[in-house]
Coordinates of C-alpha atoms in Angstrom, one line a residue:
M598 CA 10.9 -62.3 32.3
M599 CA 7.8 -60.1 33.2
L600 CA 9.9 -57.0 33.1
Y601 CA 11.2 -58.0 29.6
K602 CA 7.6 -58.6 28.4
N603 CA 6.4 -55.2 29.7
L604 CA 9.4 -53.5 28.2
T605 CA 8.8 -55.2 24.8
K606 CA 5.1 -54.1 25.0
S607 CA 6.1 -50.6 25.8
L608 CA 8.5 -50.4 22.9
Y609 CA 6.0 -51.9 20.5
F610 CA 3.4 -49.4 21.7
L611 CA 5.8 -46.5 21.2
F612 CA 6.7 -47.8 17.7
A613 CA 3.0 -48.1 16.8
I614 CA 2.4 -44.5 18.0
S615 CA 5.3 -43.3 15.9
L616 CA 4.0 -45.0 12.8
L617 CA 0.6 -43.5 13.4
L618 CA 2.0 -40.0 13.9
N619 CA 4.1 -40.3 10.7
S620 CA 1.1 -41.6 8.8
C621 CA -1.0 -38.7 10.0
S622 CA 1.8 -36.3 9.1
S623 CA 2.3 -37.7 5.6
S624 CA -1.4 -37.9 4.9
K625 CA -2.2 -34.3 6.1
Y626 CA -2.2 -33.0 2.5
A627 CA -3.1 -36.3 0.8
A628 CA -6.4 -34.9 -0.5
T629 CA -4.8 -31.8 -2.1
D630 CA -1.9 -33.8 -3.4
K631 CA -4.4 -36.1 -5.1
E632 CA -6.2 -33.1 -6.6
Y633 CA -2.9 -31.6 -7.8
K634 CA -2.2 -34.9 -9.6
R635 CA -5.7 -34.9 -11.2
M636 CA -5.3 -31.3 -12.4
A637 CA -1.8 -32.0 -13.8
K638 CA -3.2 -35.0 -15.6
D639 CA -5.9 -32.8 -17.1
F640 CA -3.3 -30.3 -18.2
S641 CA -1.3 -33.1 -19.9
K642 CA -4.4 -34.1 -21.9
I643 CA -4.8 -30.5 -23.1
I644 CA -1.1 -30.4 -24.2
K645 CA -1.3 -33.8 -25.9
A646 CA -4.4 -33.1 -27.9
T647 CA -3.7 -32.9 -31.7
P648 CA -5.0 -30.7 -33.1
P649 CA -5.1 -28.5 -29.9
T650 CA -8.6 -28.4 -28.3
G651 CA -10.3 -25.1 -28.3
Q652 CA -7.8 -23.3 -30.5
Y653 CA -9.7 -23.2 -33.8
I654 CA -9.8 -19.7 -35.3
D655 CA -13.5 -18.9 -35.7
S656 CA -13.2 -16.0 -38.1
L657 CA -10.8 -17.8 -40.5
N658 CA -12.1 -17.8 -44.1
N659 CA -10.0 -20.9 -45.0
E660 CA -9.3 -24.3 -43.7
Q661 CA -7.2 -24.6 -40.6
H662 CA -4.6 -27.5 -40.5
F663 CA -2.4 -28.9 -37.8
V664 CA 1.1 -30.0 -38.5
G665 CA 3.2 -30.9 -35.5
T666 CA 6.6 -29.4 -35.3
V667 CA 9.6 -31.0 -33.6
N668 CA 11.0 -27.6 -32.6
M669 CA 9.3 -26.7 -29.4
G670 CA 9.7 -26.8 -25.6
I671 CA 8.1 -26.1 -22.3
R672 CA 7.6 -22.5 -21.3
K673 CA 10.1 -21.4 -18.7
P674 CA 10.0 -18.6 -16.1
N675 CA 11.9 -15.4 -16.7
Y676 CA 11.2 -13.6 -13.4
V677 CA 11.1 -14.4 -9.7
I678 CA 8.6 -12.5 -7.5
I679 CA 9.3 -12.5 -3.7
H680 CA 6.4 -12.1 -1.2
H681 CA 5.8 -12.2 2.5
T682 CA 2.9 -14.3 3.6
A683 CA 1.3 -11.8 6.0
Q684 CA 0.3 -14.9 8.0
D685 CA 1.3 -16.3 11.4
S686 CA 3.0 -19.6 10.4
T687 CA 4.1 -21.8 7.5
A688 CA 1.3 -24.2 8.4
Q689 CA -1.3 -21.4 8.1
T690 CA 0.1 -20.5 4.7
L691 CA 0.1 -24.1 3.4
K692 CA -3.5 -24.4 4.5
T693 CA -4.4 -21.1 2.7
F694 CA -2.8 -22.3 -0.5
T695 CA -4.6 -25.7 -0.4
L696 CA -8.1 -24.2 -0.2
K697 CA -9.7 -23.7 -3.5
R698 CA -11.8 -20.7 -2.3
T699 CA -8.6 -18.6 -1.7
Q700 CA -7.6 -18.8 -5.4
T701 CA -4.0 -18.0 -4.4
S702 CA -0.8 -20.0 -4.4
A703 CA 2.9 -19.9 -4.9
H704 CA 5.6 -22.1 -6.4
Y705 CA 7.6 -22.2 -3.1
V706 CA 7.0 -21.4 0.5
I707 CA 10.0 -20.9 2.8
G708 CA 9.5 -21.1 6.5
R709 CA 11.2 -19.1 9.3
D710 CA 13.1 -22.3 10.1
G711 CA 14.5 -22.5 6.5
K712 CA 12.3 -25.4 5.4
V713 CA 11.3 -25.2 1.7
Y714 CA 7.9 -26.4 0.4
Q715 CA 7.3 -26.6 -3.3
M716 CA 3.6 -26.3 -4.2
V717 CA 3.6 -25.8 -8.0
N718 CA 5.8 -27.3 -10.7
D719 CA 8.1 -24.5 -12.0
Y720 CA 6.7 -24.9 -15.5
L721 CA 3.1 -24.3 -14.3
R722 CA 1.4 -21.1 -13.6
A723 CA 0.8 -20.2 -9.9
N724 CA -1.7 -17.6 -8.7
H725 CA 0.7 -15.3 -6.8
A726 CA 1.2 -12.0 -8.5
G727 CA -2.2 -10.8 -9.5
A728 CA -2.9 -7.5 -11.2
G729 CA 0.1 -5.2 -11.8
K730 CA 2.8 -4.2 -14.3
W731 CA 6.6 -4.4 -14.5
G732 CA 8.1 -2.9 -17.7
T733 CA 5.8 -4.3 -20.4
V734 CA 4.8 -7.4 -18.4
T735 CA 1.2 -7.3 -17.2
D736 CA 0.6 -11.1 -16.8
M737 CA 3.4 -11.9 -14.4
N738 CA 1.9 -15.2 -13.3
S739 CA 2.5 -16.6 -16.8
C740 CA 6.3 -15.8 -16.8
S741 CA 7.4 -15.9 -13.2
I742 CA 8.0 -18.1 -10.1
G743 CA 6.4 -16.9 -6.9
I744 CA 8.2 -17.4 -3.6
E745 CA 6.3 -16.8 -0.4
M746 CA 8.4 -16.1 2.7
D747 CA 6.8 -17.0 6.0
N748 CA 6.6 -13.6 7.7
N749 CA 3.7 -11.6 9.0
G750 CA 5.0 -8.4 7.4
T751 CA 5.1 -6.3 10.5
T752 CA 7.1 -7.6 13.5
D753 CA 8.7 -10.8 12.2
P754 CA 12.5 -10.7 11.7
W755 CA 14.0 -12.4 8.7
T756 CA 16.0 -15.4 10.0
D757 CA 19.4 -16.4 8.7
A758 CA 18.0 -19.9 8.0
Q759 CA 15.2 -18.5 5.9
I760 CA 17.4 -16.2 3.8
N761 CA 20.1 -18.9 3.3
S762 CA 17.4 -21.3 2.0
L763 CA 16.0 -18.6 -0.2
C764 CA 19.5 -17.9 -1.7
S765 CA 19.9 -21.6 -2.4
V766 CA 16.5 -21.8 -4.2
L767 CA 17.3 -18.6 -6.2
A768 CA 20.7 -19.9 -7.2
T769 CA 19.1 -23.1 -8.6
L770 CA 16.3 -21.2 -10.4
K771 CA 18.7 -18.6 -11.9
K772 CA 21.0 -21.2 -13.3
K773 CA 18.3 -23.6 -14.5
Y774 CA 16.2 -21.0 -16.3
S775 CA 18.9 -18.4 -17.1
I776 CA 16.9 -15.7 -15.2
P777 CA 18.5 -12.2 -15.6
T778 CA 19.9 -10.7 -12.4
A779 CA 17.6 -7.7 -12.7
N780 CA 14.5 -10.0 -12.8
F781 CA 14.4 -10.8 -9.1
I782 CA 11.9 -8.4 -7.7
G783 CA 9.3 -8.0 -5.0
H784 CA 5.5 -8.1 -5.1
A785 CA 5.3 -4.4 -4.3
D786 CA 7.6 -3.6 -7.3
F787 CA 5.1 -5.3 -9.6
A788 CA 1.9 -4.0 -7.9
P789 CA 2.7 -0.6 -6.5
G790 CA -0.1 0.9 -4.4
R791 CA -1.8 -2.5 -4.2
K792 CA 0.9 -4.6 -2.4
N793 CA 3.7 -3.6 -0.1
D794 CA 5.5 -6.9 0.3
P795 CA 8.0 -8.1 1.2
R796 CA 8.5 -5.5 4.0
N797 CA 11.9 -4.7 5.5
F798 CA 13.5 -7.3 3.3
P799 CA 17.3 -7.7 3.0
W800 CA 17.4 -7.0 -0.8
K801 CA 21.1 -5.9 -0.5
T802 CA 22.0 -9.4 0.7
L803 CA 20.2 -10.9 -2.2
A804 CA 21.9 -8.5 -4.7
I805 CA 25.3 -9.4 -3.3
N806 CA 24.6 -13.0 -4.2
G807 CA 23.4 -12.1 -7.7
F808 CA 19.7 -11.9 -7.2
G809 CA 18.4 -8.4 -8.1
L810 CA 20.3 -5.1 -8.5
W811 CA 21.5 -2.7 -5.8
Y812 CA 23.0 0.7 -5.8
D813 CA 26.7 1.4 -5.3
D814 CA 28.3 2.6 -2.0
I815 CA 29.6 5.8 -3.7
L816 CA 26.8 7.8 -5.3
T817 CA 27.1 10.8 -7.7
M818 CA 24.8 13.7 -8.1
P819 CA 22.3 13.4 -10.9
P820 CA 22.3 16.2 -13.6
L821 CA 19.9 19.1 -13.1
D822 CA 17.6 17.8 -15.8
F823 CA 17.3 14.3 -14.3
D824 CA 13.7 13.1 -14.8
T825 CA 12.9 10.8 -11.8
T826 CA 9.6 9.6 -13.4
V827 CA 11.4 8.4 -16.5
A828 CA 14.1 6.7 -14.4
L829 CA 11.4 4.8 -12.4
R830 CA 9.8 3.7 -15.7
I831 CA 13.2 2.5 -17.1
I832 CA 13.8 0.4 -14.0
G833 CA 10.4 -1.2 -14.6
Y834 CA 7.9 0.6 -12.3
N835 CA 4.4 1.4 -13.5
V836 CA 4.3 5.2 -13.3
S837 CA 0.6 5.7 -14.1
N838 CA 0.5 6.7 -10.5
V839 CA 3.9 8.2 -9.7
G840 CA 3.3 8.4 -6.0
N841 CA 2.7 4.6 -5.8
A842 CA 5.7 3.9 -7.9
I843 CA 7.9 6.0 -5.7
N844 CA 6.5 4.3 -2.6
A845 CA 7.2 0.8 -4.1
F846 CA 10.8 2.0 -5.0
K847 CA 11.4 3.1 -1.5
I848 CA 10.0 -0.1 0.0
H849 CA 12.6 -2.0 -2.0
F850 CA 15.6 0.3 -2.0
A851 CA 15.1 2.8 0.9
P852 CA 13.0 1.0 3.5
D853 CA 13.7 3.7 6.2
G854 CA 11.4 6.0 4.3
D855 CA 7.8 4.9 3.5
S856 CA 6.3 7.8 1.6
K857 CA 5.3 8.9 -1.9
T858 CA 7.9 11.6 -2.4
L859 CA 11.6 11.3 -3.2
S860 CA 14.2 12.8 -0.8
E861 CA 17.5 14.1 -2.1
S862 CA 19.2 10.9 -1.0
D863 CA 16.5 8.8 -2.7
K864 CA 17.2 10.7 -5.9
L865 CA 20.9 9.8 -5.6
I866 CA 20.0 6.1 -5.3
L867 CA 17.5 6.3 -8.1
Y868 CA 20.0 7.9 -10.5
N869 CA 22.6 5.2 -9.7
L870 CA 20.2 2.4 -10.2
Y871 CA 18.5 3.6 -13.4
K872 CA 21.9 3.7 -15.1
K873 CA 22.2 0.0 -14.3
Y874 CA 19.0 -0.7 -16.1
L875 CA 19.8 1.2 -19.3

């Protein structure tokens, strides 16, 4: 009987410890989850206000009226920007993105183990892209989803679990929001010279699965008058600093070469790709 009582007490103790640990784990981000809900509620008040608050045209020489239309919808993303976290763990990144002073975030964080963490509603704007330009887009945060991959950007390998989870996320996003294949790009593509992520990334694997473009296995020589700067611009790169644009192009499509000049093989790749963007 005594043995039974001791065993029961031990099991009860272990059960209590388990509940405590689960409680601590679930409440780790309780404060920031609460703040997220408060901010979302404030956003909803802004959207519901009729007429819209703070949208009066000051210089108007006539009356401004509000008539609600029934033909409207929520803004949807048209790009996906992939980053590496440049941090040591998923936990460190989650902490960084839940501190107001950092002023940085992402819609999704994907760990080395393949676990996916959503941090911002797809329809809301996350602070992930910053200053840059891709084609005519300069405010990428307003039209994109940011995905941070847990990777220090130097020595970390990309795990199969991580890439598999990323492809699953991208497949859902592409289908749900009709995101064009060419609009899956890296942070370095959007911000050449300022950002270099994601480094050593398996872009070809993503392209095979329909996320981003890649060059063909058989390449043809470009014509003698092939303008590489124009080609970079047509793909989407900001060519105000051509060297930075070339470097960003090589980070994405020719990761073995990290420079600001195009080799002959780089030109073959560039010529093949630019024709896909025409």
